[in-house]
Amino acid sequence: MEQAKVNIPKLFVCTVIENKDEIEERYERAYTFLQSLIADCSEKEAHDALNNAVCKNHEDISLGMLLSILTEPHNATKCYRDLTLITRDGLTCVLNNLSNLILERYLRFHDTTRNQLLWLIKEMMRNAVTGVDNVCRNLMRYASGGDITPKNIYLVESLLDIYIENKVWLEKFPMLICMVVYTYLRLIEDHNVPHLMALRQKEVNFVIALIREHFTDVLSLGRDLVRLLQNVARIPEFHQLWQDILTNPRSLCPNFTSVLQILNTRTSRRYLQSRITPDMERKLVFLTSQVRFGHHKKYQEWFQRQYLATPESQSLRSDMIRFIVGVIHPTNELLCSDIIPRWAVIGWLLTTCTSNVAASNAKLALFYDWLFYDPDKDNIMNIEPAILVMHHSMRSHPAVTATLLDFLCRIIPNYYPPFSDKVRQGIFNSLQQIIEKRVLPNLQPLFDSPKLDRELRTTVRETFKEFCSNSNGEGASGVREEGLDDLPKMESDEPAFSDDEDEPHNNLTEDTDDDDIPLSEVRARERPELAAALPLILRPFAETLLDERSTTATKAFINACGSPMPTASSLADLFAAIFQDAPPVKITSNPTPTELEAVLDSPVFAMFTYLTEGTEAKRKLVLDIFKEIHVQSSFQNIGFCLLFYLKVCYERDRKAERDGGRKKNVKFKVDVYKNYCNYLELKLADNLAYDFEKCQESDANLLVWLIPDIYREFKDQAQNHIKLLNVIVSTLDAVQLQRLVCLTLQGTLMMFKSDDITTMLSTSLGWETFEQYCLWQLLTAHDISVEDVLPIIPKLSYKGHAEAVTSVLLMLKQERPTADVLRQMFCRTVDDDDTFVVSTIMYWCQDFEDKVGDLLSVLLSTRYPGTSPNKRKRPGKQSIPPNAPPSAEQVLGHLEQIRVRCVEQEDMSIFNMECMQKALQHSQSNSSDSLRRQYSQLFSLAWEDELPISRRARKLISNSLPLNQNLHSSNEDSEEEEIVKPKQAKRRKKAISDSE
């Protein structure tokens, strides 16, 4: 046994300071167990022993063989053959462990192990092993950009040869094709050196072939495909591809119309992640989630030595910036913490660029999502780092901000001149979103900073004039600019500092690099002098409030406000700064009173007390502050915070009422919110929806917790409000949906009303699948009648509105057939793949065949005015209203579908009914020749004048049931009469019973 341990082959390269880890020990144990089974055995004996052992120790046997394949080339072929023979899971266990080995330990593999890994992947491709494509994707991540060392080039070329050799296998995996194209497009850029030209040409030929042959799949790569194609556009093959993309797009794909189609598609995170090795990814994630600002320089220096020290690594910075921008999206907690933010890491990467080409590519990588930004499709987290890099670099690295602003201005006309308007619109959309989402409250200090040279400032102001001044000619800071010429001018011989010397030289704090201090201190230094805008008597209270951010300090400040009264704008600036730094409002799904009171310990909730309990003067003061904050759009969460506060007060009063044992007439203080909306000149219903949208962004539990009270207290505004409802259903998970359904069944929640519900249902057809699922579950819980959904039945597409079609179908299943329902159903477009009408009719026929037959015959007869529908008129029958009746072609088309289904089920009883026979005869005699030919098989059912007793009646007789003499409707029956015959078993089950 000791000898076996000594001879265990090594999977990893180990140093003297590295101990074996759990992974290595696990593989060694598996290898030892494998050898104990097959040592000194003949091939047949070894195979029998493995087959016996694999039932109980499948994973150990698999891992032992995997280690042998990866470390013993001379045994690999035999071992792989045995592995395929004894596997019980199609090699799933081997593939999963192989993927984990690659992601976690590839860099420690011996050269032999790396060679054997490639051999094993090639063998698995030849044998079409399911799941090997995932192993390929993981391994390709180590084919790193910015690295032309022999080991990396060997991996790049070996994988390329494998794909070329197994191209037929590769073409079965569209996602892997996209990954291969994305990877090698990026690598071609680095291989522009003499000794790699042969490899580069091989890569070019292969990638060009893949793109042209699978252009439809490659389109899914999105806008970063264009970015990579730009970097290799001078290569002749890619130049020709560009010509086809720009001038003859349909030659590449019938559905491809313009390069704009690609640029408007955001690249999936998986592709941005694929150009960073797993090891780099772990380091960058650690840097942006664990390292505190001010303690990060040693980590950055190590990272630069490890990955960014060579000239070739210049191009790697673009990959890293795209990864940070598109993949690393920190939580609100991280954003509010002292962890190094993304903008600081990106700023460091930009400052380490020494090549002009690499610097330009890095800036393009940073701004790339800005160029064609669509707020409805793109993510604000992808554009946030760029604006924050410019904002924060202005103080300590103004050259960085200047070069980024210059790049942003120049890229509009120069990126692609025919699309300059679209690029401009994308950048403007980005800046507008930045303002709306409060990433920065004001762009004027950035765009008009005195640290920028005059020429650049002029360019920026001309390019982004919408963000530099408002309609009154005032800058974003509120200072009127048109009157600058009226200010007293300095004499020409008077000494003056240049723009670059405006800052006082003795202010050492300003010159200190922000990288050397904690993030909290950076924020404190950048905080505007809010207290200086207040009256002298209030400044100590304001300083205390800015330091403590507590409810006590808030109330002390509000109480101190008097004469002289500060301006609303200065107060709004002060409180907006405080609110922005407050943690987001969050609760658990079932918050306790203690938890709720803890959440209320915040300045914004302290201000709400003046709206419910304060004097008129203080109430007006607080409302003025809120109104100014709303006008400035500096903090947008006040509304839902107020709703939360009112709900907490309501629950607190109810608890006191229960504990006191006496009625206090507790009410939800709905007037407070209404007064708030009126004072801010907001429409109540729309503002409720807006506040719920902001609540959704903060916390889903809080939104669900508010719903019952909002729909109770604001019933007229909330019920059937489309936007409010969409915000709710887009937030819910399954547990929260169940909670709302339960509240509805208990009678404490009413979200819908019958009035104008059709508009809401029609609008909802464009929602996401789970949103529509939630809506219809809530509608079902509210017992919305089928009459309310009838108007949308003709509009429903079985493909485009599958969720609504399914829900309406299940709703009709619970109803009885009526003339109104059938009329709306038969107004649907006839489509062989659409089984909505035929499914409903066939289900109803199981219990209400007579009624269905009567209704269908009347519907068919009334489509032919010449047949005198009054011939079948009965006492009490209501005529079919003329609103959107189905055409004769629609009725015949649906009846033909029903006929085909009846033929398949071998039961034509509904067509054998007397009323249906007469209706078919009448419609045949009044139809055009083309309709008769089109529905000849349907009309052939009506050839006989005298009809035998129907099959349905025969079945009733055979079952010894008394035959109702009035089974078929007579002239005296009412079209809408109640059917009281006992419910019969479904025909399918009945047939089984008869056969038995």
PDB file of C-alpha atoms in Angstrom, residues 496-721:
ATOM      1  CA  ALA A 496      -4.439  87.504 -12.715  1.00  0.00           C
ATOM      2  CA  PHE A 497      -3.893  83.771 -12.397  1.00  0.00           C
ATOM      3  CA  SER A 498      -4.473  81.564 -15.397  1.00  0.00           C
ATOM      4  CA  ASP A 499      -7.247  78.929 -15.362  1.00  0.00           C
ATOM      5  CA  ASP A 500      -4.806  76.285 -14.243  1.00  0.00           C
ATOM      6  CA  GLU A 501      -3.788  78.333 -11.225  1.00  0.00           C
ATOM      7  CA  ASP A 502      -7.223  79.128  -9.854  1.00  0.00           C
ATOM      8  CA  GLU A 503      -6.768  76.753  -6.957  1.00  0.00           C
ATOM      9  CA  PRO A 504      -4.926  78.113  -3.881  1.00  0.00           C
ATOM     10  CA  HIS A 505      -1.389  76.685  -3.668  1.00  0.00           C
ATOM     11  CA  ASN A 506      -1.463  76.269   0.086  1.00  0.00           C
ATOM     12  CA  ASN A 507      -4.481  73.937   0.040  1.00  0.00           C
ATOM     13  CA  LEU A 508      -2.634  70.672   0.483  1.00  0.00           C
ATOM     14  CA  THR A 509      -5.823  68.761   1.053  1.00  0.00           C
ATOM     15  CA  GLU A 510      -7.020  69.530  -2.465  1.00  0.00           C
ATOM     16  CA  ASP A 511      -3.778  68.246  -3.968  1.00  0.00           C
ATOM     17  CA  THR A 512      -3.786  64.988  -2.070  1.00  0.00           C
ATOM     18  CA  ASP A 513      -4.449  61.949  -4.213  1.00  0.00           C
ATOM     19  CA  ASP A 514      -7.884  60.526  -3.402  1.00  0.00           C
ATOM     20  CA  ASP A 515      -6.437  57.027  -3.735  1.00  0.00           C
ATOM     21  CA  ASP A 516      -4.594  57.500  -0.444  1.00  0.00           C
ATOM     22  CA  ILE A 517      -7.613  58.190   1.790  1.00  0.00           C
ATOM     23  CA  PRO A 518     -10.735  56.211   2.793  1.00  0.00           C
ATOM     24  CA  LEU A 519     -13.805  56.472   0.586  1.00  0.00           C
ATOM     25  CA  SER A 520     -15.856  57.970   3.418  1.00  0.00           C
ATOM     26  CA  GLU A 521     -13.418  60.864   3.655  1.00  0.00           C
ATOM     27  CA  VAL A 522     -13.511  61.329  -0.110  1.00  0.00           C
ATOM     28  CA  ARG A 523     -17.271  61.684   0.092  1.00  0.00           C
ATOM     29  CA  ALA A 524     -17.017  64.069   3.027  1.00  0.00           C
ATOM     30  CA  ARG A 525     -14.538  66.287   1.141  1.00  0.00           C
ATOM     31  CA  GLU A 526     -16.670  66.282  -1.974  1.00  0.00           C
ATOM     32  CA  ARG A 527     -19.833  67.175  -0.031  1.00  0.00           C
ATOM     33  CA  PRO A 528     -20.820  70.747  -0.931  1.00  0.00           C
ATOM     34  CA  GLU A 529     -20.781  73.332   1.819  1.00  0.00           C
ATOM     35  CA  LEU A 530     -24.456  72.840   2.508  1.00  0.00           C
ATOM     36  CA  ALA A 531     -24.398  74.525   5.875  1.00  0.00           C
ATOM     37  CA  ALA A 532     -22.909  77.710   4.427  1.00  0.00           C
ATOM     38  CA  ALA A 533     -26.125  78.389   2.467  1.00  0.00           C
ATOM     39  CA  LEU A 534     -28.183  78.512   5.706  1.00  0.00           C
ATOM     40  CA  PRO A 535     -28.706  81.360   8.187  1.00  0.00           C
ATOM     41  CA  LEU A 536     -25.954  81.617  10.789  1.00  0.00           C
ATOM     42  CA  ILE A 537     -28.191  80.407  13.630  1.00  0.00           C
ATOM     43  CA  LEU A 538     -28.971  77.138  11.834  1.00  0.00           C
ATOM     44  CA  ARG A 539     -25.427  76.187  10.844  1.00  0.00           C
ATOM     45  CA  PRO A 540     -24.540  74.355  14.098  1.00  0.00           C
ATOM     46  CA  PHE A 541     -27.757  72.305  13.779  1.00  0.00           C
ATOM     47  CA  ALA A 542     -26.968  71.564  10.130  1.00  0.00           C
ATOM     48  CA  GLU A 543     -23.419  70.447  10.956  1.00  0.00           C
ATOM     49  CA  THR A 544     -24.770  68.129  13.645  1.00  0.00           C
ATOM     50  CA  LEU A 545     -27.349  66.765  11.216  1.00  0.00           C
ATOM     51  CA  LEU A 546     -24.712  66.130   8.541  1.00  0.00           C
ATOM     52  CA  ASP A 547     -22.505  64.324  11.053  1.00  0.00           C
ATOM     53  CA  GLU A 548     -25.140  62.242  12.861  1.00  0.00           C
ATOM     54  CA  ARG A 549     -27.880  61.699  10.218  1.00  0.00           C
ATOM     55  CA  SER A 550     -30.265  60.853  13.079  1.00  0.00           C
ATOM     56  CA  THR A 551     -33.945  61.506  13.810  1.00  0.00           C
ATOM     57  CA  THR A 552     -33.013  63.549  16.870  1.00  0.00           C
ATOM     58  CA  ALA A 553     -30.742  65.850  14.864  1.00  0.00           C
ATOM     59  CA  THR A 554     -33.431  66.143  12.165  1.00  0.00           C
ATOM     60  CA  LYS A 555     -36.122  67.220  14.607  1.00  0.00           C
ATOM     61  CA  ALA A 556     -33.742  69.651  16.320  1.00  0.00           C
ATOM     62  CA  PHE A 557     -32.957  71.263  12.985  1.00  0.00           C
ATOM     63  CA  ILE A 558     -36.622  71.529  11.890  1.00  0.00           C
ATOM     64  CA  ASN A 559     -37.624  72.950  15.274  1.00  0.00           C
ATOM     65  CA  ALA A 560     -34.844  75.540  15.033  1.00  0.00           C
ATOM     66  CA  CYS A 561     -36.029  76.794  11.646  1.00  0.00           C
ATOM     67  CA  GLY A 562     -37.720  80.131  12.172  1.00  0.00           C
ATOM     68  CA  SER A 563     -36.838  83.703  11.463  1.00  0.00           C
ATOM     69  CA  PRO A 564     -34.859  84.252   9.350  1.00  0.00           C
ATOM     70  CA  MET A 565     -36.312  81.370   7.345  1.00  0.00           C
ATOM     71  CA  PRO A 566     -33.833  79.546   5.076  1.00  0.00           C
ATOM     72  CA  THR A 567     -34.681  79.195   1.399  1.00  0.00           C
ATOM     73  CA  ALA A 568     -36.416  76.025   0.232  1.00  0.00           C
ATOM     74  CA  SER A 569     -33.586  75.278  -2.210  1.00  0.00           C
ATOM     75  CA  SER A 570     -30.906  75.380   0.500  1.00  0.00           C
ATOM     76  CA  LEU A 571     -32.988  73.100   2.734  1.00  0.00           C
ATOM     77  CA  ALA A 572     -33.659  70.766  -0.188  1.00  0.00           C
ATOM     78  CA  ASP A 573     -29.937  70.518  -0.963  1.00  0.00           C
ATOM     79  CA  LEU A 574     -29.204  69.717   2.683  1.00  0.00           C
ATOM     80  CA  PHE A 575     -31.820  67.004   3.091  1.00  0.00           C
ATOM     81  CA  ALA A 576     -31.311  65.510  -0.369  1.00  0.00           C
ATOM     82  CA  ALA A 577     -27.646  64.933   0.511  1.00  0.00           C
ATOM     83  CA  ILE A 578     -28.705  63.261   3.767  1.00  0.00           C
ATOM     84  CA  PHE A 579     -31.401  61.109   2.152  1.00  0.00           C
ATOM     85  CA  GLN A 580     -29.070  59.903  -0.606  1.00  0.00           C
ATOM     86  CA  ASP A 581     -26.558  58.500   1.864  1.00  0.00           C
ATOM     87  CA  ALA A 582     -29.225  56.747   3.952  1.00  0.00           C
ATOM     88  CA  PRO A 583     -29.415  52.948   3.619  1.00  0.00           C
ATOM     89  CA  PRO A 584     -32.301  51.657   1.477  1.00  0.00           C
ATOM     90  CA  VAL A 585     -35.585  50.924   3.241  1.00  0.00           C
ATOM     91  CA  LYS A 586     -35.923  47.148   3.567  1.00  0.00           C
ATOM     92  CA  ILE A 587     -38.081  44.808   5.677  1.00  0.00           C
ATOM     93  CA  THR A 588     -38.597  41.076   6.003  1.00  0.00           C
ATOM     94  CA  SER A 589     -41.680  39.373   4.576  1.00  0.00           C
ATOM     95  CA  ASN A 590     -43.379  39.446   8.017  1.00  0.00           C
ATOM     96  CA  PRO A 591     -41.892  42.421   9.834  1.00  0.00           C
ATOM     97  CA  THR A 592     -42.170  42.671  13.613  1.00  0.00           C
ATOM     98  CA  PRO A 593     -43.072  45.944  15.368  1.00  0.00           C
ATOM     99  CA  THR A 594     -39.494  46.183  16.641  1.00  0.00           C
ATOM    100  CA  GLU A 595     -38.126  45.831  13.105  1.00  0.00           C
ATOM    101  CA  LEU A 596     -40.506  48.475  11.782  1.00  0.00           C
ATOM    102  CA  GLU A 597     -39.599  50.966  14.499  1.00  0.00           C
ATOM    103  CA  ALA A 598     -35.910  50.408  13.724  1.00  0.00           C
ATOM    104  CA  VAL A 599     -36.508  51.260  10.054  1.00  0.00           C
ATOM    105  CA  LEU A 600     -38.235  54.510  11.078  1.00  0.00           C
ATOM    106  CA  ASP A 601     -35.056  55.691  12.797  1.00  0.00           C
ATOM    107  CA  SER A 602     -34.054  57.817   9.815  1.00  0.00           C
ATOM    108  CA  PRO A 603     -34.209  61.555   8.980  1.00  0.00           C
ATOM    109  CA  VAL A 604     -36.854  61.231   6.273  1.00  0.00           C
ATOM    110  CA  PHE A 605     -39.282  59.506   8.661  1.00  0.00           C
ATOM    111  CA  ALA A 606     -38.567  62.110  11.325  1.00  0.00           C
ATOM    112  CA  MET A 607     -39.761  64.751   8.867  1.00  0.00           C
ATOM    113  CA  PHE A 608     -43.001  62.836   8.277  1.00  0.00           C
ATOM    114  CA  THR A 609     -43.991  63.336  11.927  1.00  0.00           C
ATOM    115  CA  TYR A 610     -44.527  67.003  11.126  1.00  0.00           C
ATOM    116  CA  LEU A 611     -47.025  66.034   8.429  1.00  0.00           C
ATOM    117  CA  THR A 612     -49.134  64.039  10.886  1.00  0.00           C
ATOM    118  CA  GLU A 613     -48.602  65.786  14.209  1.00  0.00           C
ATOM    119  CA  GLY A 614     -46.810  69.103  13.595  1.00  0.00           C
ATOM    120  CA  THR A 615     -48.114  72.653  13.528  1.00  0.00           C
ATOM    121  CA  GLU A 616     -49.341  74.188  10.291  1.00  0.00           C
ATOM    122  CA  ALA A 617     -46.139  76.224   9.932  1.00  0.00           C
ATOM    123  CA  LYS A 618     -43.855  73.189  10.350  1.00  0.00           C
ATOM    124  CA  ARG A 619     -46.043  71.084   8.082  1.00  0.00           C
ATOM    125  CA  LYS A 620     -45.773  73.743   5.361  1.00  0.00           C
ATOM    126  CA  LEU A 621     -42.010  73.976   5.869  1.00  0.00           C
ATOM    127  CA  VAL A 622     -41.569  70.227   5.398  1.00  0.00           C
ATOM    128  CA  LEU A 623     -43.847  70.189   2.357  1.00  0.00           C
ATOM    129  CA  ASP A 624     -41.871  73.051   0.843  1.00  0.00           C
ATOM    130  CA  ILE A 625     -38.678  71.037   1.296  1.00  0.00           C
ATOM    131  CA  PHE A 626     -40.239  67.975  -0.324  1.00  0.00           C
ATOM    132  CA  LYS A 627     -41.593  70.059  -3.194  1.00  0.00           C
ATOM    133  CA  GLU A 628     -38.192  71.558  -3.908  1.00  0.00           C
ATOM    134  CA  ILE A 629     -36.536  68.124  -3.755  1.00  0.00           C
ATOM    135  CA  HIS A 630     -39.158  66.898  -6.218  1.00  0.00           C
ATOM    136  CA  VAL A 631     -38.519  69.833  -8.575  1.00  0.00           C
ATOM    137  CA  GLN A 632     -34.776  69.194  -8.435  1.00  0.00           C
ATOM    138  CA  SER A 633     -35.337  65.419  -8.796  1.00  0.00           C
ATOM    139  CA  SER A 634     -32.563  64.987  -6.243  1.00  0.00           C
ATOM    140  CA  PHE A 635     -34.290  62.215  -4.255  1.00  0.00           C
ATOM    141  CA  GLN A 636     -37.206  60.181  -5.594  1.00  0.00           C
ATOM    142  CA  ASN A 637     -38.099  57.820  -2.756  1.00  0.00           C
ATOM    143  CA  ILE A 638     -40.036  60.221  -0.517  1.00  0.00           C
ATOM    144  CA  GLY A 639     -43.470  59.089  -1.728  1.00  0.00           C
ATOM    145  CA  PHE A 640     -43.192  55.387  -0.963  1.00  0.00           C
ATOM    146  CA  CYS A 641     -41.372  56.162   2.289  1.00  0.00           C
ATOM    147  CA  LEU A 642     -44.389  58.263   3.287  1.00  0.00           C
ATOM    148  CA  LEU A 643     -46.753  55.385   2.448  1.00  0.00           C
ATOM    149  CA  PHE A 644     -44.585  53.049   4.521  1.00  0.00           C
ATOM    150  CA  TYR A 645     -44.591  55.510   7.422  1.00  0.00           C
ATOM    151  CA  LEU A 646     -48.397  55.850   7.334  1.00  0.00           C
ATOM    152  CA  LYS A 647     -48.782  52.077   7.285  1.00  0.00           C
ATOM    153  CA  VAL A 648     -46.451  51.663  10.289  1.00  0.00           C
ATOM    154  CA  CYS A 649     -48.417  54.328  12.193  1.00  0.00           C
ATOM    155  CA  TYR A 650     -51.666  52.547  11.313  1.00  0.00           C
ATOM    156  CA  GLU A 651     -50.342  49.186  12.538  1.00  0.00           C
ATOM    157  CA  ARG A 652     -48.979  50.821  15.679  1.00  0.00           C
ATOM    158  CA  ASP A 653     -52.371  52.407  16.477  1.00  0.00           C
ATOM    159  CA  ARG A 654     -54.213  49.139  15.808  1.00  0.00           C
ATOM    160  CA  LYS A 655     -51.903  47.286  18.172  1.00  0.00           C
ATOM    161  CA  ALA A 656     -52.482  49.924  20.854  1.00  0.00           C
ATOM    162  CA  GLU A 657     -56.220  49.574  20.283  1.00  0.00           C
ATOM    163  CA  ARG A 658     -56.101  45.806  20.728  1.00  0.00           C
ATOM    164  CA  ASP A 659     -53.863  46.036  23.787  1.00  0.00           C
ATOM    165  CA  GLY A 660     -56.095  48.723  25.359  1.00  0.00           C
ATOM    166  CA  GLY A 661     -59.247  46.732  24.808  1.00  0.00           C
ATOM    167  CA  ARG A 662     -61.291  49.720  23.669  1.00  0.00           C
ATOM    168  CA  LYS A 663     -62.232  51.218  20.345  1.00  0.00           C
ATOM    169  CA  LYS A 664     -60.281  54.280  19.245  1.00  0.00           C
ATOM    170  CA  ASN A 665     -61.651  54.474  15.701  1.00  0.00           C
ATOM    171  CA  VAL A 666     -58.209  53.876  14.198  1.00  0.00           C
ATOM    172  CA  LYS A 667     -57.918  54.993  10.593  1.00  0.00           C
ATOM    173  CA  PHE A 668     -55.214  54.986   7.963  1.00  0.00           C
ATOM    174  CA  LYS A 669     -54.172  58.634   7.571  1.00  0.00           C
ATOM    175  CA  VAL A 670     -54.831  58.685   3.868  1.00  0.00           C
ATOM    176  CA  ASP A 671     -55.342  62.450   3.823  1.00  0.00           C
ATOM    177  CA  VAL A 672     -51.665  62.994   4.642  1.00  0.00           C
ATOM    178  CA  TYR A 673     -50.579  61.365   1.396  1.00  0.00           C
ATOM    179  CA  LYS A 674     -53.325  63.121  -0.582  1.00  0.00           C
ATOM    180  CA  ASN A 675     -52.245  66.484   0.813  1.00  0.00           C
ATOM    181  CA  TYR A 676     -48.644  65.653  -0.057  1.00  0.00           C
ATOM    182  CA  CYS A 677     -49.629  64.936  -3.679  1.00  0.00           C
ATOM    183  CA  ASN A 678     -51.791  68.048  -3.908  1.00  0.00           C
ATOM    184  CA  TYR A 679     -49.043  70.275  -2.521  1.00  0.00           C
ATOM    185  CA  LEU A 680     -46.529  68.899  -4.993  1.00  0.00           C
ATOM    186  CA  GLU A 681     -49.138  69.198  -7.797  1.00  0.00           C
ATOM    187  CA  LEU A 682     -49.044  65.484  -8.545  1.00  0.00           C
ATOM    188  CA  LYS A 683     -51.866  63.332  -9.870  1.00  0.00           C
ATOM    189  CA  LEU A 684     -52.792  60.921  -7.099  1.00  0.00           C
ATOM    190  CA  ALA A 685     -53.221  57.741  -9.165  1.00  0.00           C
ATOM    191  CA  ASP A 686     -50.114  58.274 -11.295  1.00  0.00           C
ATOM    192  CA  ASN A 687     -47.998  59.161  -8.272  1.00  0.00           C
ATOM    193  CA  LEU A 688     -49.106  56.007  -6.478  1.00  0.00           C
ATOM    194  CA  ALA A 689     -47.834  53.979  -9.442  1.00  0.00           C
ATOM    195  CA  TYR A 690     -44.605  55.989  -9.543  1.00  0.00           C
ATOM    196  CA  ASP A 691     -44.007  55.523  -5.804  1.00  0.00           C
ATOM    197  CA  PHE A 692     -44.638  51.797  -6.117  1.00  0.00           C
ATOM    198  CA  GLU A 693     -42.105  51.680  -8.943  1.00  0.00           C
ATOM    199  CA  LYS A 694     -39.499  53.267  -6.671  1.00  0.00           C
ATOM    200  CA  CYS A 695     -40.532  50.929  -3.870  1.00  0.00           C
ATOM    201  CA  GLN A 696     -39.990  47.996  -6.227  1.00  0.00           C
ATOM    202  CA  GLU A 697     -36.415  49.161  -6.821  1.00  0.00           C
ATOM    203  CA  SER A 698     -35.829  49.355  -3.069  1.00  0.00           C
ATOM    204  CA  ASP A 699     -37.490  46.248  -1.629  1.00  0.00           C
ATOM    205  CA  ALA A 700     -40.081  43.762  -2.925  1.00  0.00           C
ATOM    206  CA  ASN A 701     -41.167  42.746   0.591  1.00  0.00           C
ATOM    207  CA  LEU A 702     -42.026  46.345   1.379  1.00  0.00           C
ATOM    208  CA  LEU A 703     -44.099  46.673  -1.776  1.00  0.00           C
ATOM    209  CA  VAL A 704     -46.130  43.542  -1.025  1.00  0.00           C
ATOM    210  CA  TRP A 705     -46.609  44.672   2.566  1.00  0.00           C
ATOM    211  CA  LEU A 706     -48.160  47.952   1.379  1.00  0.00           C
ATOM    212  CA  ILE A 707     -50.515  46.514  -1.256  1.00  0.00           C
ATOM    213  CA  PRO A 708     -53.600  45.668   0.902  1.00  0.00           C
ATOM    214  CA  ASP A 709     -53.729  49.097   2.532  1.00  0.00           C
ATOM    215  CA  ILE A 710     -53.156  50.991  -0.705  1.00  0.00           C
ATOM    216  CA  TYR A 711     -55.944  49.158  -2.525  1.00  0.00           C
ATOM    217  CA  ARG A 712     -58.249  49.652   0.450  1.00  0.00           C
ATOM    218  CA  GLU A 713     -57.568  53.335   1.095  1.00  0.00           C
ATOM    219  CA  PHE A 714     -57.037  54.422  -2.520  1.00  0.00           C
ATOM    220  CA  LYS A 715     -59.627  52.130  -4.050  1.00  0.00           C
ATOM    221  CA  ASP A 716     -60.813  54.514  -6.777  1.00  0.00           C
ATOM    222  CA  GLN A 717     -57.296  55.331  -7.927  1.00  0.00           C
ATOM    223  CA  ALA A 718     -55.585  51.950  -7.535  1.00  0.00           C
ATOM    224  CA  GLN A 719     -58.101  49.436  -8.871  1.00  0.00           C
ATOM    225  CA  ASN A 720     -57.438  48.558 -12.537  1.00  0.00           C
ATOM    226  CA  HIS A 721     -54.555  51.071 -12.716  1.00  0.00           C
TER     227      HIS A 721
END
